[in-house]
PDB file of C-alpha atoms in Angstrom:
ATOM      1  CA  SER A 173      -0.297  -0.094  -0.057  1.00  0.00           C
ATOM      2  CA  PRO A 174       1.013   3.956  -1.181  1.00  0.00           C
ATOM      3  CA  PRO A 175       2.695   5.133   1.877  1.00  0.00           C
ATOM      4  CA  THR A 176       0.489   7.470   3.960  1.00  0.00           C
ATOM      5  CA  GLY A 177       0.871  11.404   4.299  1.00  0.00           C
ATOM      6  CA  LYS A 178       2.700  14.385   2.672  1.00  0.00           C
ATOM      7  CA  PHE A 179       4.978  12.756   0.118  1.00  0.00           C
ATOM      8  CA  GLU A 180       8.572  14.899  -0.275  1.00  0.00           C
ATOM      9  CA  VAL A 181      11.491  14.609  -1.569  1.00  0.00           C
ATOM     10  CA  THR A 182      13.660  15.585   1.243  1.00  0.00           C
ATOM     11  CA  GLN A 183      17.538  16.702   0.821  1.00  0.00           C
ATOM     12  CA  LEU A 184      19.826  13.820   1.886  1.00  0.00           C
ATOM     13  CA  SER A 185      21.705  14.338   4.982  1.00  0.00           C
ATOM     14  CA  ASN A 186      23.973  11.397   5.424  1.00  0.00           C
ATOM     15  CA  GLN A 187      25.704   7.933   4.092  1.00  0.00           C
ATOM     16  CA  GLU A 188      23.292   5.170   6.811  1.00  0.00           C
ATOM     17  CA  GLU A 189      20.638   7.291   5.229  1.00  0.00           C
ATOM     18  CA  TYR A 190      21.791   6.591   1.803  1.00  0.00           C
ATOM     19  CA  ASP A 191      22.513   2.792   2.442  1.00  0.00           C
ATOM     20  CA  GLU A 192      18.424   2.341   2.984  1.00  0.00           C
ATOM     21  CA  CYS A 193      18.095   3.922  -0.466  1.00  0.00           C
ATOM     22  CA  LEU A 194      20.124   1.934  -1.812  1.00  0.00           C
ATOM     23  CA  LYS A 195      17.796  -1.423  -0.257  1.00  0.00           C
ATOM     24  CA  LYS A 196      15.265  -0.185  -2.654  1.00  0.00           C
ATOM     25  CA  LEU A 197      14.133  -1.654  -6.434  1.00  0.00           C
ATOM     26  CA  LEU A 198      15.609   1.777  -7.252  1.00  0.00           C
ATOM     27  CA  CYS A 199      17.147   4.927  -5.393  1.00  0.00           C
ATOM     28  CA  VAL A 200      16.932   7.820  -7.120  1.00  0.00           C
ATOM     29  CA  THR A 201      18.739  11.099  -6.315  1.00  0.00           C
ATOM     30  CA  PHE A 202      18.627  14.223  -7.491  1.00  0.00           C
ATOM     31  CA  VAL A 203      21.699  16.765  -7.763  1.00  0.00           C
ATOM     32  CA  LEU A 204      20.054  20.368  -8.539  1.00  0.00           C
ATOM     33  CA  PRO A 205      22.228  23.581  -8.682  1.00  0.00           C
ATOM     34  CA  HIS A 206      23.393  25.252  -5.658  1.00  0.00           C
ATOM     35  CA  TYR A 207      20.981  27.680  -4.618  1.00  0.00           C
ATOM     36  CA  MET A 208      23.743  30.729  -4.864  1.00  0.00           C
ATOM     37  CA  ASP A 209      22.978  29.831  -7.953  1.00  0.00           C
ATOM     38  CA  THR A 210      18.633  29.402  -7.659  1.00  0.00           C
ATOM     39  CA  GLY A 211      18.183  31.454  -4.925  1.00  0.00           C
ATOM     40  CA  ALA A 212      15.393  30.145  -1.943  1.00  0.00           C
ATOM     41  CA  GLU A 213      12.124  30.395  -4.775  1.00  0.00           C
ATOM     42  CA  GLY A 214      13.860  28.541  -7.576  1.00  0.00           C
ATOM     43  CA  ARG A 215      15.172  25.887  -5.495  1.00  0.00           C
ATOM     44  CA  ASN A 216      11.492  25.407  -4.181  1.00  0.00           C
ATOM     45  CA  ALA A 217      10.537  25.099  -7.622  1.00  0.00           C
ATOM     46  CA  TYR A 218      12.649  22.337  -7.957  1.00  0.00           C
ATOM     47  CA  ILE A 219      11.721  20.507  -5.421  1.00  0.00           C
ATOM     48  CA  GLN A 220       8.542  21.022  -5.319  1.00  0.00           C
ATOM     49  CA  THR A 221       8.947  20.034  -9.705  1.00  0.00           C
ATOM     50  CA  ILE A 222      11.165  16.652  -8.339  1.00  0.00           C
ATOM     51  CA  THR A 223       7.979  15.670  -5.644  1.00  0.00           C
ATOM     52  CA  GLU A 224       5.168  15.886  -8.226  1.00  0.00           C
ATOM     53  CA  ALA A 225       7.383  13.726  -9.972  1.00  0.00           C
ATOM     54  CA  ALA A 226       8.255  11.279  -8.022  1.00  0.00           C
ATOM     55  CA  LYS A 227       4.639  10.764  -6.061  1.00  0.00           C
ATOM     56  CA  LYS A 228       3.649   8.508  -8.281  1.00  0.00           C
ATOM     57  CA  PHE A 229       6.485   5.918  -8.768  1.00  0.00           C
ATOM     58  CA  ARG A 230       7.707   6.029  -4.827  1.00  0.00           C
ATOM     59  CA  SER A 231       6.069   2.347  -4.225  1.00  0.00           C
ATOM     60  CA  LYS A 232       8.552   0.961  -6.300  1.00  0.00           C
ATOM     61  CA  ALA A 233      11.802   3.449  -6.013  1.00  0.00           C
ATOM     62  CA  ALA A 234      13.437   5.880  -2.426  1.00  0.00           C
ATOM     63  CA  PHE A 235      13.881   9.391  -4.071  1.00  0.00           C
ATOM     64  CA  HIS A 236      15.783  12.379  -2.061  1.00  0.00           C
ATOM     65  CA  TRP A 237      18.223  15.638  -3.604  1.00  0.00           C
ATOM     66  CA  VAL A 238      21.248  16.713  -3.140  1.00  0.00           C
ATOM     67  CA  SER A 239      22.803  19.732  -3.171  1.00  0.00           C
ATOM     68  CA  GLY A 240      25.487  19.587  -6.713  1.00  0.00           C
ATOM     69  CA  GLY A 241      28.854  20.188  -5.944  1.00  0.00           C
ATOM     70  CA  ASP A 242      28.580  18.691  -2.029  1.00  0.00           C
ATOM     71  CA  HIS A 243      29.473  15.088  -3.575  1.00  0.00           C
ATOM     72  CA  TYR A 244      32.022  15.181  -5.311  1.00  0.00           C
ATOM     73  CA  ASP A 245      33.645  12.153  -5.904  1.00  0.00           C
ATOM     74  CA  TRP A 246      29.781  10.528  -6.214  1.00  0.00           C
ATOM     75  CA  GLU A 247      29.477  12.761  -8.551  1.00  0.00           C
ATOM     76  CA  GLU A 248      32.245  11.968 -10.879  1.00  0.00           C
ATOM     77  CA  ALA A 249      31.625   7.486 -10.834  1.00  0.00           C
ATOM     78  CA  PHE A 250      27.847   9.370 -12.333  1.00  0.00           C
ATOM     79  CA  GLY A 251      29.888  11.457 -15.029  1.00  0.00           C
ATOM     80  CA  VAL A 252      26.743  14.457 -13.347  1.00  0.00           C
ATOM     81  CA  THR A 253      29.304  17.406 -12.833  1.00  0.00           C
ATOM     82  CA  ALA A 254      28.410  20.463 -12.976  1.00  0.00           C
ATOM     83  CA  ASN A 255      24.962  18.871 -14.981  1.00  0.00           C
ATOM     84  CA  TYR A 256      22.416  20.268 -12.965  1.00  0.00           C
ATOM     85  CA  PRO A 257      19.627  20.053 -12.748  1.00  0.00           C
ATOM     86  CA  THR A 258      19.092  16.110 -13.482  1.00  0.00           C
ATOM     87  CA  PHE A 259      19.468  12.693 -11.516  1.00  0.00           C
ATOM     88  CA  VAL A 260      21.061   9.456 -10.869  1.00  0.00           C
ATOM     89  CA  ALA A 261      18.898   6.478 -10.426  1.00  0.00           C
ATOM     90  CA  ILE A 262      20.641   3.536  -9.131  1.00  0.00           C
ATOM     91  CA  GLY A 263      19.768  -0.508  -8.845  1.00  0.00           C
ATOM     92  CA  SER A 264      21.548  -1.882  -6.442  1.00  0.00           C
ATOM     93  CA  LYS A 265      20.122  -5.226  -6.715  1.00  0.00           C
ATOM     94  CA  LYS A 266      21.724  -5.333  -9.978  1.00  0.00           C
ATOM     95  CA  GLY A 267      24.406  -3.076 -10.293  1.00  0.00           C
ATOM     96  CA  LEU A 268      23.379  -0.344 -12.815  1.00  0.00           C
ATOM     97  CA  TYR A 269      22.457   3.182 -12.537  1.00  0.00           C
ATOM     98  CA  SER A 270      21.097   5.178 -14.878  1.00  0.00           C
ATOM     99  CA  LYS A 271      21.630   9.098 -15.442  1.00  0.00           C
ATOM    100  CA  PHE A 272      18.807  11.307 -16.402  1.00  0.00           C
ATOM    101  CA  ALA A 273      19.101  14.030 -19.113  1.00  0.00           C
ATOM    102  CA  GLY A 274      16.160  16.095 -20.941  1.00  0.00           C
ATOM    103  CA  LYS A 275      13.789  18.563 -19.240  1.00  0.00           C
ATOM    104  CA  PHE A 276      13.729  19.062 -15.915  1.00  0.00           C
ATOM    105  CA  ASP A 277       9.830  18.760 -15.640  1.00  0.00           C
ATOM    106  CA  VAL A 278       6.954  16.649 -13.703  1.00  0.00           C
ATOM    107  CA  LYS A 279       5.531  15.606 -17.423  1.00  0.00           C
ATOM    108  CA  THR A 280       9.846  14.323 -18.641  1.00  0.00           C
ATOM    109  CA  LEU A 281      10.724  13.028 -15.012  1.00  0.00           C
ATOM    110  CA  GLY A 282       8.049  11.134 -14.683  1.00  0.00           C
ATOM    111  CA  ALA A 283       8.130   9.852 -18.179  1.00  0.00           C
ATOM    112  CA  SER A 284      12.201   8.316 -17.907  1.00  0.00           C
ATOM    113  CA  LEU A 285      11.216   7.258 -14.804  1.00  0.00           C
ATOM    114  CA  SER A 286       8.224   5.460 -15.214  1.00  0.00           C
ATOM    115  CA  LYS A 287      10.792   3.217 -18.487  1.00  0.00           C
ATOM    116  CA  LEU A 288      13.605   2.780 -15.678  1.00  0.00           C
ATOM    117  CA  LEU A 289      11.217   1.376 -13.816  1.00  0.00           C
ATOM    118  CA  GLY A 290       9.970  -0.728 -17.250  1.00  0.00           C
ATOM    119  CA  PRO A 291      10.973  -3.700 -18.709  1.00  0.00           C
ATOM    120  CA  LYS A 292      12.584  -1.692 -21.268  1.00  0.00           C
ATOM    121  CA  ALA A 293      14.814   0.611 -18.644  1.00  0.00           C
ATOM    122  CA  ALA A 294      18.562   1.273 -20.800  1.00  0.00           C
ATOM    123  CA  TYR A 295      21.115   1.537 -17.743  1.00  0.00           C
ATOM    124  CA  SER A 296      24.951   1.232 -17.032  1.00  0.00           C
ATOM    125  CA  LYS A 297      27.334  -1.158 -15.149  1.00  0.00           C
ATOM    126  CA  TYR A 298      29.780   0.781 -12.385  1.00  0.00           C
ATOM    127  CA  THR A 299      31.810  -0.644 -10.178  1.00  0.00           C
ATOM    128  CA  LYS A 300      31.269   0.698  -6.840  1.00  0.00           C
ATOM    129  CA  ILE A 301      29.464   3.461  -5.563  1.00  0.00           C
ATOM    130  CA  PRO A 302      31.895   6.094  -3.547  1.00  0.00           C
ATOM    131  CA  LYS A 303      30.986   7.446  -0.226  1.00  0.00           C
ATOM    132  CA  LEU A 304      29.233  10.400   0.375  1.00  0.00           C
ATOM    133  CA  ASP A 305      31.127  13.578   1.402  1.00  0.00           C
ATOM    134  CA  ALA A 306      30.388  13.499   5.525  1.00  0.00           C
ATOM    135  CA  ASP A 307      29.249  17.098   6.575  1.00  0.00           C
ATOM    136  CA  VAL A 308      27.975  18.389   3.930  1.00  0.00           C
ATOM    137  CA  GLU A 309      25.485  21.523   5.046  1.00  0.00           C
ATOM    138  CA  LEU A 310      22.353  20.656   4.938  1.00  0.00           C
ATOM    139  CA  TRP A 311      19.817  24.048   3.212  1.00  0.00           C
ATOM    140  CA  ASP A 312      18.187  25.878   5.943  1.00  0.00           C
ATOM    141  CA  GLY A 313      15.304  26.985   3.328  1.00  0.00           C
ATOM    142  CA  LYS A 314      16.344  30.375   2.923  1.00  0.00           C
ATOM    143  CA  ASP A 315      18.062  32.215   0.226  1.00  0.00           C
ATOM    144  CA  TYR A 316      22.454  32.612  -0.414  1.00  0.00           C
ATOM    145  CA  VAL A 317      24.018  34.613   2.210  1.00  0.00           C
ATOM    146  CA  PRO A 318      27.129  35.748   0.806  1.00  0.00           C
ATOM    147  CA  PRO A 319      29.836  35.341   3.973  1.00  0.00           C
ATOM    148  CA  ALA A 320      31.167  38.240   5.371  1.00  0.00           C
ATOM    149  CA  GLU A 321      34.401  40.183   4.272  1.00  0.00           C
ATOM    150  CA  ASP A 322      36.409  40.659   6.613  1.00  0.00           C
ATOM    151  CA  GLU A 323      37.686  43.913   6.760  1.00  0.00           C
TER     152      GLU A 323
END
């Protein structure tokens, strides 16, 4: 049965959370541009888009997002460096992954996820999944404030 309560795609906060996700049939990590580039409004719009697109697949897959540039080794391994927004879907039981390329809207993301969960999905093999960077600062939902200059 589908989970009850409000469905929301939240920021991935630690390795344990990621390891849990990887136990699912499909673990989908959305990589969003840094909020310095989008502002809070832009980032919230992305989160709304991915939540809307992911909603109908939540019984088969786990979803979360990270901020682009936060997990360098992981991004390098899946070739997403600086190509945001995107997602990487990992079918960990088979050692396969797929990287999203396309229009970042509800319809296109939904079609892509639907295909990935279907029999004709195209995946690439990965050798290992790097650990996430520790101590990543979680987004507080506010606009970016540049660090104060030292006088």
